[in-house]
Amino acid sequence: MIYNRDSFLYTQFLILIFQSYIWATFTSSFNTFFAEILQYLQSDFFWHRKFTR
């Protein structure tokens, strides 16, 4: 009984680490992508193309 409970907690702990690792990887790549979009929006090329005919 105690052994089953400990192994269950250990499994939950591993799942939590795995999920947080995936979440950190996803959010870091998303933040990089978002930063590149923001950098493109703030660049002179974008505004020059937008407001010159």
mmCIF file of N, CA and C in Angstrom:
data_model
loop_
_atom_site.group_PDB
_atom_site.id
_atom_site.type_symbol
_atom_site.label_atom_id
_atom_site.label_comp_id
_atom_site.label_asym_id
_atom_site.label_seq_id
_atom_site.Cartn_x
_atom_site.Cartn_y
_atom_site.Cartn_z
ATOM 1 N N MET A 1 0.839 -1.206 0.000
ATOM 2 C CA MET A 1 0.000 0.000 0.000
ATOM 3 C C MET A 1 0.875 1.257 0.000
ATOM 4 N N ILE A 2 1.804 1.280 0.932
ATOM 5 C CA ILE A 2 2.684 2.450 0.992
ATOM 6 C C ILE A 2 3.570 2.517 -0.253
ATOM 7 N N TYR A 3 4.013 1.340 -0.704
ATOM 8 C CA TYR A 3 4.857 1.312 -1.891
ATOM 9 C C TYR A 3 4.094 1.805 -3.116
ATOM 10 N N ASN A 4 2.832 1.391 -3.234
ATOM 11 C CA ASN A 4 2.026 1.834 -4.362
ATOM 12 C C ASN A 4 1.800 3.341 -4.319
ATOM 13 N N ARG A 5 1.583 3.864 -3.128
ATOM 14 C CA ARG A 5 1.358 5.296 -3.013
ATOM 15 C C ARG A 5 2.630 6.071 -3.382
ATOM 16 N N ASP A 6 3.790 5.571 -2.960
ATOM 17 C CA ASP A 6 5.035 6.265 -3.285
ATOM 18 C C ASP A 6 5.331 6.205 -4.777
ATOM 19 N N SER A 7 5.089 5.065 -5.385
ATOM 20 C CA SER A 7 5.348 4.966 -6.823
ATOM 21 C C SER A 7 4.369 5.847 -7.595
ATOM 22 N N PHE A 8 3.158 5.972 -7.090
ATOM 23 C CA PHE A 8 2.189 6.857 -7.727
ATOM 24 C C PHE A 8 2.659 8.309 -7.641
ATOM 25 N N LEU A 9 3.148 8.708 -6.468
ATOM 26 C CA LEU A 9 3.657 10.074 -6.319
ATOM 27 C C LEU A 9 4.870 10.296 -7.201
ATOM 28 N N TYR A 10 5.720 9.281 -7.309
ATOM 29 C CA TYR A 10 6.903 9.394 -8.164
ATOM 30 C C TYR A 10 6.504 9.550 -9.632
ATOM 31 N N THR A 11 5.485 8.804 -10.047
ATOM 32 C CA THR A 11 5.002 8.922 -11.422
ATOM 33 C C THR A 11 4.416 10.309 -11.677
ATOM 34 N N GLN A 12 3.638 10.806 -10.718
ATOM 35 C CA GLN A 12 3.074 12.143 -10.852
ATOM 36 C C GLN A 12 4.180 13.201 -10.940
ATOM 37 N N PHE A 13 5.250 12.971 -10.158
ATOM 38 C CA PHE A 13 6.375 13.896 -10.165
ATOM 39 C C PHE A 13 7.060 13.900 -11.527
ATOM 40 N N LEU A 14 7.258 12.709 -12.100
ATOM 41 C CA LEU A 14 7.880 12.627 -13.421
ATOM 42 C C LEU A 14 7.007 13.276 -14.490
ATOM 43 N N ILE A 15 5.693 13.058 -14.402
ATOM 44 C CA ILE A 15 4.774 13.662 -15.372
ATOM 45 C C ILE A 15 4.813 15.184 -15.259
ATOM 46 N N LEU A 16 4.881 15.672 -14.025
ATOM 47 C CA LEU A 16 4.930 17.123 -13.826
ATOM 48 C C LEU A 16 6.200 17.716 -14.422
ATOM 49 N N ILE A 17 7.325 17.046 -14.213
ATOM 50 C CA ILE A 17 8.594 17.530 -14.792
ATOM 51 C C ILE A 17 8.523 17.510 -16.311
ATOM 52 N N PHE A 18 7.968 16.421 -16.864
ATOM 53 C CA PHE A 18 7.870 16.284 -18.313
ATOM 54 C C PHE A 18 6.980 17.376 -18.916
ATOM 55 N N GLN A 19 5.836 17.626 -18.275
ATOM 56 C CA GLN A 19 4.928 18.662 -18.769
ATOM 57 C C GLN A 19 5.552 20.043 -18.678
ATOM 58 N N SER A 20 6.239 20.322 -17.572
ATOM 59 C CA SER A 20 6.849 21.643 -17.425
ATOM 60 C C SER A 20 7.979 21.826 -18.432
ATOM 61 N N TYR A 21 8.694 20.730 -18.754
ATOM 62 C CA TYR A 21 9.760 20.818 -19.759
ATOM 63 C C TYR A 21 9.175 21.124 -21.129
ATOM 64 N N ILE A 22 8.104 20.434 -21.487
ATOM 65 C CA ILE A 22 7.452 20.681 -22.779
ATOM 66 C C ILE A 22 6.900 22.110 -22.819
ATOM 67 N N TRP A 23 6.289 22.551 -21.718
ATOM 68 C CA TRP A 23 5.713 23.888 -21.672
ATOM 69 C C TRP A 23 6.789 24.948 -21.804
ATOM 70 N N ALA A 24 7.934 24.729 -21.134
ATOM 71 C CA ALA A 24 9.030 25.695 -21.210
ATOM 72 C C ALA A 24 9.589 25.755 -22.628
ATOM 73 N N THR A 25 9.721 24.613 -23.269
ATOM 74 C CA THR A 25 10.228 24.585 -24.647
ATOM 75 C C THR A 25 9.267 25.304 -25.584
ATOM 76 N N PHE A 26 7.967 25.027 -25.437
ATOM 77 C CA PHE A 26 6.966 25.635 -26.302
ATOM 78 C C PHE A 26 6.915 27.153 -26.091
ATOM 79 N N THR A 27 6.913 27.597 -24.835
ATOM 80 C CA THR A 27 6.789 29.026 -24.577
ATOM 81 C C THR A 27 8.046 29.774 -25.005
ATOM 82 N N SER A 28 9.216 29.152 -24.854
ATOM 83 C CA SER A 28 10.441 29.842 -25.259
ATOM 84 C C SER A 28 10.482 30.003 -26.778
ATOM 85 N N SER A 29 10.075 28.980 -27.515
ATOM 86 C CA SER A 29 10.052 29.095 -28.970
ATOM 87 C C SER A 29 8.979 30.080 -29.405
ATOM 88 N N PHE A 30 7.849 30.089 -28.716
ATOM 89 C CA PHE A 30 6.783 31.034 -29.046
ATOM 90 C C PHE A 30 7.221 32.460 -28.753
ATOM 91 N N ASN A 31 7.956 32.657 -27.639
ATOM 92 C CA ASN A 31 8.442 34.002 -27.315
ATOM 93 C C ASN A 31 9.460 34.472 -28.341
ATOM 94 N N THR A 32 10.297 33.564 -28.828
ATOM 95 C CA THR A 32 11.257 33.929 -29.872
ATOM 96 C C THR A 32 10.521 34.331 -31.146
ATOM 97 N N PHE A 33 9.521 33.555 -31.525
ATOM 98 C CA PHE A 33 8.724 33.858 -32.712
ATOM 99 C C PHE A 33 8.008 35.194 -32.564
ATOM 100 N N PHE A 34 7.442 35.444 -31.377
ATOM 101 C CA PHE A 34 6.728 36.686 -31.125
ATOM 102 C C PHE A 34 7.684 37.874 -31.143
ATOM 103 N N ALA A 35 8.887 37.683 -30.597
ATOM 104 C CA ALA A 35 9.880 38.762 -30.598
ATOM 105 C C ALA A 35 10.325 39.088 -32.018
ATOM 106 N N GLU A 36 10.438 38.071 -32.867
ATOM 107 C CA GLU A 36 10.806 38.338 -34.259
ATOM 108 C C GLU A 36 9.706 39.109 -34.976
ATOM 109 N N ILE A 37 8.455 38.768 -34.703
ATOM 110 C CA ILE A 37 7.338 39.501 -35.305
ATOM 111 C C ILE A 37 7.341 40.955 -34.831
ATOM 112 N N LEU A 38 7.548 41.165 -33.527
ATOM 113 C CA LEU A 38 7.589 42.528 -33.000
ATOM 114 C C LEU A 38 8.748 43.310 -33.597
ATOM 115 N N GLN A 39 9.884 42.643 -33.760
ATOM 116 C CA GLN A 39 11.042 43.318 -34.337
ATOM 117 C C GLN A 39 10.755 43.711 -35.784
ATOM 118 N N TYR A 40 10.057 42.842 -36.522
ATOM 119 C CA TYR A 40 9.702 43.162 -37.894
ATOM 120 C C TYR A 40 8.702 44.314 -37.941
ATOM 121 N N LEU A 41 7.744 44.333 -37.007
ATOM 122 C CA LEU A 41 6.759 45.407 -36.995
ATOM 123 C C LEU A 41 7.396 46.748 -36.644
ATOM 124 N N GLN A 42 8.456 46.707 -35.818
ATOM 125 C CA GLN A 42 9.099 47.951 -35.422
ATOM 126 C C GLN A 42 10.165 48.399 -36.411
ATOM 127 N N SER A 43 10.469 47.571 -37.393
ATOM 128 C CA SER A 43 11.540 47.929 -38.318
ATOM 129 C C SER A 43 11.056 48.993 -39.300
ATOM 130 N N ASP A 44 12.016 49.720 -39.845
ATOM 131 C CA ASP A 44 11.691 50.788 -40.792
ATOM 132 C C ASP A 44 11.153 50.233 -42.104
ATOM 133 N N PHE A 45 11.573 49.031 -42.454
ATOM 134 C CA PHE A 45 11.125 48.436 -43.713
ATOM 135 C C PHE A 45 9.613 48.260 -43.737
ATOM 136 N N PHE A 46 9.060 47.803 -42.600
ATOM 137 C CA PHE A 46 7.621 47.571 -42.538
ATOM 138 C C PHE A 46 6.856 48.885 -42.664
ATOM 139 N N TRP A 47 7.255 49.890 -41.906
ATOM 140 C CA TRP A 47 6.532 51.156 -41.937
ATOM 141 C C TRP A 47 6.762 51.876 -43.263
ATOM 142 N N HIS A 48 7.935 51.725 -43.830
ATOM 143 C CA HIS A 48 8.201 52.352 -45.121
ATOM 144 C C HIS A 48 7.314 51.731 -46.193
ATOM 145 N N ARG A 49 7.165 50.409 -46.157
ATOM 146 C CA ARG A 49 6.319 49.755 -47.145
ATOM 147 C C ARG A 49 4.858 50.074 -46.900
ATOM 148 N N LYS A 50 4.502 50.331 -45.630
ATOM 149 C CA LYS A 50 3.092 50.528 -45.311
ATOM 150 C C LYS A 50 2.614 51.914 -45.729
ATOM 151 N N PHE A 51 3.471 52.918 -45.550
ATOM 152 C CA PHE A 51 3.012 54.294 -45.731
ATOM 153 C C PHE A 51 3.542 54.976 -46.985
ATOM 154 N N THR A 52 4.260 54.255 -47.835
ATOM 155 C CA THR A 52 4.684 54.867 -49.105
ATOM 156 C C THR A 52 4.004 54.139 -50.241
ATOM 157 N N ARG A 53 3.568 54.892 -51.202
ATOM 158 C CA ARG A 53 2.859 54.284 -52.324
ATOM 159 C C ARG A 53 3.778 54.111 -53.523
#
